[in-house]
Amino acid sequence: MFGTAVQVNAYLGDSGSSGLGLHQDDRDNLIWHQDEEEAKTWEVRSLDNTQLILRSTMSRSSLLYFREGDYHGAETCAGKQSLHLTFGFKHPKRQLF
């Protein structure tokens, strides 16, 4: 589907947890939420961490995409648990051969 290898990780968050905090990844990411209700708020920032691109609370079956190098982080909402799958991949047009 992506024309490249894909790594899939599952993340379960407890009330108020922030996982890795604001960070960058060395791959593009597609996030697929599995929550029954809005339970996790995401923040995505520019490559240089100076501009907010998105701040949104995601709900069941919501998808979120961000590029390699974009700063991003998520926090589980108070009183909720959250589950999402992350599909990480190197964008085929940015791969070096």
C-alpha positions as MATLAB code, in Angstrom:
seq = 'MFGTAVQVNAYLGDSGSSGLGLHQDDRDNLIWHQDEEEAKTWEVRSLDNTQLILRSTMSRSSLLYFREGDYHGAETCAGKQSLHLTFGFKHPKRQLF';
ca = [
       0.000    0.000    0.000;
       2.774    2.489    0.887;
       5.455    1.114   -1.443;
       7.841    0.757    1.514;
       8.242   -1.178    4.766;
       5.762   -0.195    7.479;
       6.287   -0.512   11.236;
       3.125   -0.753   13.361;
       3.083    0.057   17.083;
       0.152    0.037   19.513;
       0.008    2.619   22.302;
      -2.294    2.402   25.322;
      -2.466    5.564   27.420;
      -3.799    6.001   30.936;
      -5.576    9.110   32.235;
      -3.364   12.191   31.880;
      -0.344   10.301   30.483;
       1.777   11.923   27.781;
       3.897    9.022   26.540;
       7.032   10.397   24.876;
       6.096   14.072   25.121;
       6.883   16.447   22.266;
       9.436   14.773   19.955;
      10.462   14.061   16.347;
      10.544   10.761   14.461;
      12.797    9.666   11.592;
       9.799    8.501    9.541;
       6.346    9.618    8.458;
       3.497    8.484   10.714;
      -0.149    7.656   10.202;
      -2.068    7.460   13.492;
      -5.322    5.490   13.731;
      -7.349    5.968   16.912;
      -9.272    3.077   18.440;
     -10.964    4.956   21.303;
     -14.702    4.751   21.928;
     -14.805    8.513   22.535;
     -12.507   11.515   22.439;
      -9.671   10.483   24.712;
      -6.360   11.789   23.325;
      -5.240   15.285   22.357;
      -2.473   15.620   19.773;
      -0.183   18.527   19.026;
       1.829   18.695   15.796;
       4.414   21.441   15.302;
       6.657   22.555   12.443;
      10.076   21.039   11.692;
      11.758   23.879   13.604;
       9.219   23.700   16.482;
       8.204   27.366   16.027;
       4.690   26.953   14.587;
       1.692   25.011   15.820;
       0.283   23.037   12.886;
      -2.490   21.192   14.723;
      -3.932   20.706   18.192;
      -6.885   18.326   18.162;
      -8.644   15.788   20.357;
      -9.101   12.626   18.322;
     -12.016   10.193   18.432;
     -12.641    6.609   17.274;
     -11.358    5.823   13.776;
      -9.809    9.290   13.403;
      -6.662    9.404   11.289;
      -3.746   11.762   11.741;
      -0.736   12.033    9.414;
       2.492   13.901   10.045;
       5.815   13.990    8.243;
       9.233   12.821    9.253;
      10.762   15.475   11.496;
       7.529   17.208   12.521;
       7.439   17.705   16.269;
       4.482   15.886   17.796;
       3.131   14.676   21.102;
      -0.095   13.399   22.612;
      -1.755   13.421   25.995;
      -4.534   11.145   27.173;
      -7.471   13.183   28.497;
      -8.208   13.136   32.240;
     -10.425   10.253   33.313;
      -9.968    8.411   29.999;
      -7.887    5.611   28.519;
      -6.764    5.764   24.913;
      -5.546    3.319   22.307;
      -4.037    4.132   18.946;
      -1.991    2.383   16.287;
       0.957    4.126   14.681;
       1.957    3.143   11.147;
       5.503    4.449   10.644;
       7.138    4.459    7.215;
       9.802    6.163    5.148;
       8.070    8.198    2.464;
       9.060    6.554   -0.854;
       9.881    9.888   -2.532;
      12.217   10.900    0.326;
      14.117    7.605    0.582;
      17.806    7.671   -0.306;
      19.106    4.802   -2.413;
];
